[in-house]
Amino acid sequence: MTTTSWNRHHILSLADFTPSEYNTVLQTAASFREVLSRRTKKVPTLQGQVVANLFFEPSTRTRSSFELAAKRLSADTLNFAPSSSSLTKGETILDTAKTYLAMGTDLMVIRHRDAGVPQAIATEMERLGSRVGVLNAGDGQHEHPSQGLLDLFTLCTLLDPGQPRWELLQGKKIAIVGDILHSRVARSNLWSLTASGAEVHLAAPPTLLPQLFASYGSAQGRQLHLHWSLEPALEAADFVMTLRLQKERMTQHLLPSLREYHQQFGITRDRLQLCHPDVKVLHPGPVNRGVEISSDLMDDPRISLISQQVTSGVAVRMALLYLMGSGKV
Amino acid sequence: MTTTSWNRHHILSLADFTPSEYNTVLQTAASFREVLSRRTKKVPTLQGQVVANLFFEPSTRTRSSFELAAKRLSADTLNFAPSSSSLTKGETILDTAKTYLAMGTDLMVIRHRDAGVPQAIATEMERLGSRVGVLNAGDGQHEHPSQGLLDLFTLCTLLDPGQPRWELLQGKKIAIVGDILHSRVARSNLWSLTASGAEVHLAAPPTLLPQLFASYGSAQGRQLHLHWSLEPALEAADFVMTLRLQKERMTQHLLPSLREYHQQFGITRDRLQLCHPDVKVLHPGPVNRGVEISSDLMDDPRISLISQQVTSGVAVRMALLYLMGSGKV
Amino acid sequence: MTTTSWNRHHILSLADFTPSEYNTVLQTAASFREVLSRRTKKVPTLQGQVVANLFFEPSTRTRSSFELAAKRLSADTLNFAPSSSSLTKGETILDTAKTYLAMGTDLMVIRHRDAGVPQAIATEMERLGSRVGVLNAGDGQHEHPSQGLLDLFTLCTLLDPGQPRWELLQGKKIAIVGDILHSRVARSNLWSLTASGAEVHLAAPPTLLPQLFASYGSAQGRQLHLHWSLEPALEAADFVMTLRLQKERMTQHLLPSLREYHQQFGITRDRLQLCHPDVKVLHPGPVNRGVEISSDLMDDPRISLISQQVTSGVAVRMALLYLMGSGKV
């Protein structure tokens, strides 16, 4: 592992990530991906340090990915289970975080159903003069930066396995399809993909894609286009990123039916004919087969990058914990 | 640890276990039992490897046993908690397993309420070209091979602590008593005990022991007898294996009452008079005291092998993970 | 770590702790607090040993503290989750404990809603001839000895960081305020604080402080005073220990309302004027802000020792596990 300069103490959002930060994450993750391909997939980097996974909103998938990343860096992990916790006893979220701070936690990975909770915890940690780093593992509909970074890593690694870097995405057309309005994954990806110089096209029914999303592309040089039908987004696309459709959207009267959604915005082999011949499809998981994407497409290793995304997740989260943890020395 | 030949990649059922495989497991477990008697009960065998416990049906006892076995082999463990999982978000079981595969899992320990799930996951792992080994930790009423093997180890170790081997059971009379119909434990034991040359006698009320169980003894040389009353099974028995009676059986009208069951099929000190003077009693746990077995008998260390079964469980599971993990090199 | 004499095999209550035992715990915890201030916060003391956290009553905070203490001693940990456990299948608590014993557990940390459960498990372990040590992590309203010891450590460390010892509390006035009747924390602290020679004053509404508590101070030389109003307890107090008020007390008609409780017994900046100018406030957590203590006071690092208590908790629990584990050699 080469030493890299890294000054970001918390990872809360990709909104202000710099090009150099993107490349540091990509290069560090590439080194760790190499570690993961060995039989003994561990490095002693964070030995004796404590990573607390405070998942106020339950998630097995993301929590397991962070837990594995921490263990492979030889950290000790603590998992916070909201159901059996002090929260039900009236404790505030900040007090819970301060308890884990006082126990000696070095890094906190936070997921919460409300936007801004990781930021609030990070602010409180700073106010207390602590050196604990806070990583946002998904806060409401706001951001999910490690997902945005692992998607970036997946795309750049595909284009140059040895030297993934954001510059590789310049001029690539990327369609993001689905429930953009409620998606923290989409919001984090919007920052990273437009910053990388990709041409980003959003496609969703009008109820799931408000006009205000155009503001993500307002900075100079960023290319963002909104579509309320699928075809213009898919045309000649290099990558199609599908998003999870939460079934709750039906009861909220934002969509007529899952079936109708699939007919209009579901990704199928037929529809991919519009794209670049080498098009690849991404999905952050868990997938509703036959809703966001047809089942056979999801299982086609020539087209689907879904399992690469999961693998990238561990490498990228190792990189983030490593960079945050090393900044503490 | 002597190197042994082992070619079984997944452990899904004992139906086709060979005599040599039984003995390899018994001998490997004997070595690990020796490790467990030391103050420092760890070996570095699976260092850096990841064992994922995917318990779709919750179980503290079996999950703890596998977790401890994995930790004592120095593996990292991941626990999947169905309640807080993507399953509630509509993900399929195979997709969950593929997610853990993509994260870098080396060995998967699977429990599910439906028969065949571990097999289906193993088939999918093979189809994807992965080297992940799958271990069935209980699938519906089908099989629970590690329980069958730990029971075999418990019996053979009693007969020859230094050199446990299946041949020691030849000619021994073993009664299996209780809810055989719904028991995956009974099914796995039927394979291993009849293969070992023991004379196996099943005893249960007719609603819990259908005639079709006779087919387990149909292979040449296998001795299996069915009884719908307790006495003929106990007569001169060397071992009595009791099974857990799930209280749900009452509401399904398969049994009149727990009390009546205990009167007819419960194992008591009086009834053991029928057996060989040195008879020992087994139970896979958790026990309903006073239903399957009388409370005083369960606590009598001269008769009950229950705590030895639990101890054997860790050693046998270490052996299975070791054999599967080493097969991967 | 200097070797110390320690003969207590289980830690179930502080009722019969000797002065020399208090000081051994304080000195051992002081050594571990030094370990915790290093970047690599681990020692190999309990490598290969197994600490089982059997929390029949759920608790994230205390369980995390014990888990972290065990991991920092390099032990392997097993967590028992009552919701998904054999208990729901009719197993007795002693049988659950015996299962963990048979798996090879070295130390058991027990929390249960009923008083006496840890003692019953310890007795059973002895009866079985096992060397497993049992630590009471809170049993009903009876005791919570590690909390009493961490509070003692917090106070003594404040008075002499280098050499915490119980003698430092002699003559100090300590007020314990709140729901004393239902508090295992109060009961453990009553033993340790009166034994240390502090002058202990209890203050609570009559429904939460029965006269029988006077018996804690009946031994020679112990100073204990009961008050049914706040002011006499606070007067010139060196330390104020507030207790958690469980909201269930309202529905049990023991208190009129939280607001009225706060008006009469809540600790505020104004009320602290009665105390010694350097008064410090403790609370075992989780805190109901604005009920037991005003929110601004809780956050004032010149007054509140709450976060020091949490930090002390890990050091003291490391000390206890170390002393119990070493006694096993």
Tab-separated table of C-alpha atoms in Angstrom, chain A residues 45-50 71 74 76-82 84-86 88-92 95-96 98-106 124 127 325-326 328-329, chain C residues 36 38-42 57-65 67-68 71-72 111 184 244-247 285-289 298-299 306-312 314:
chain	number	residue	atom	x	y	z
A	45	THR	CA	-3.702	-2.114	8.978
A	46	LEU	CA	-6.355	-1.383	11.591
A	47	GLN	CA	-5.318	-3.940	14.206
A	48	GLY	CA	-6.581	-2.966	17.635
A	49	GLN	CA	-8.873	-0.263	16.269
A	50	VAL	CA	-12.633	-0.429	16.690
A	71	LYS	CA	-12.322	-7.484	9.678
A	74	SER	CA	-7.940	-6.611	11.262
A	76	ASP	CA	-12.506	-5.171	15.866
A	77	THR	CA	-16.139	-4.546	15.009
A	78	LEU	CA	-19.152	-3.661	17.122
A	79	ASN	CA	-22.641	-3.965	15.699
A	80	PHE	CA	-25.425	-1.820	17.039
A	81	ALA	CA	-28.860	-3.425	16.846
A	82	PRO	CA	-31.601	-0.831	17.062
A	84	SER	CA	-32.664	-4.239	21.337
A	85	SER	CA	-31.139	-0.874	22.044
A	86	SER	CA	-31.270	2.076	24.359
A	88	THR	CA	-36.311	2.209	22.787
A	89	LYS	CA	-35.444	3.461	26.252
A	90	GLY	CA	-35.607	7.106	25.219
A	91	GLU	CA	-31.931	7.790	24.537
A	92	THR	CA	-31.177	10.269	21.740
A	95	ASP	CA	-26.176	10.150	23.075
A	96	THR	CA	-25.916	6.659	21.553
A	98	LYS	CA	-21.340	9.491	22.301
A	99	THR	CA	-21.593	6.239	24.242
A	100	TYR	CA	-19.763	4.413	21.432
A	101	LEU	CA	-17.229	7.247	21.322
A	102	ALA	CA	-16.592	6.929	25.063
A	103	MET	CA	-16.143	3.158	24.708
A	104	GLY	CA	-13.186	3.858	22.445
A	105	THR	CA	-14.617	3.580	18.930
A	106	ASP	CA	-12.225	4.819	16.241
A	124	GLU	CA	-20.915	16.412	17.503
A	127	ARG	CA	-17.406	19.607	18.884
A	325	GLY	CA	-8.145	5.352	9.889
A	326	SER	CA	-4.703	6.331	8.647
A	328	LYS	CA	-5.856	9.531	12.521
A	329	VAL	CA	-2.208	8.778	13.145
C	36	LEU	CA	-6.921	1.690	25.880
C	38	ARG	CA	-2.689	3.351	22.901
C	39	ARG	CA	-3.355	3.183	19.200
C	40	THR	CA	-3.384	-0.622	19.319
C	41	LYS	CA	-5.724	-1.304	22.180
C	42	LYS	CA	-5.252	-5.051	22.469
C	57	GLU	CA	-32.700	-9.346	28.675
C	58	PRO	CA	-31.538	-7.368	25.656
C	59	SER	CA	-29.041	-4.537	26.088
C	60	THR	CA	-26.879	-3.014	23.396
C	61	ARG	CA	-24.877	-0.721	25.627
C	62	THR	CA	-23.710	-3.142	28.322
C	63	ARG	CA	-23.338	-6.019	25.860
C	64	SER	CA	-21.149	-3.868	23.580
C	65	SER	CA	-19.020	-2.835	26.547
C	67	GLU	CA	-17.897	-7.552	23.997
C	68	LEU	CA	-15.292	-4.851	23.457
C	71	LYS	CA	-12.094	-8.554	22.243
C	72	ARG	CA	-9.400	-6.263	23.620
C	111	ARG	CA	-28.002	-10.541	32.188
C	184	ARG	CA	-29.760	-2.746	40.584
C	244	ARG	CA	-32.504	6.215	35.265
C	245	LEU	CA	-36.263	6.644	35.681
C	246	GLN	CA	-38.116	4.005	33.740
C	247	LYS	CA	-41.248	5.372	32.183
C	285	GLY	CA	-27.259	5.711	31.143
C	286	PRO	CA	-29.276	5.690	29.047
C	287	VAL	CA	-30.400	9.144	30.155
C	288	ASN	CA	-33.872	10.620	29.811
C	289	ARG	CA	-32.753	14.178	29.124
C	298	MET	CA	-25.486	16.448	31.037
C	299	ASP	CA	-23.433	18.042	28.264
C	306	ILE	CA	-21.162	10.304	32.151
C	307	SER	CA	-18.729	9.744	29.319
C	308	GLN	CA	-15.923	8.888	31.769
C	309	GLN	CA	-18.244	6.240	33.214
C	310	VAL	CA	-18.641	4.628	29.783
C	311	THR	CA	-14.879	4.679	29.204
C	312	SER	CA	-14.259	3.289	32.693
C	314	VAL	CA	-14.505	-1.021	29.221
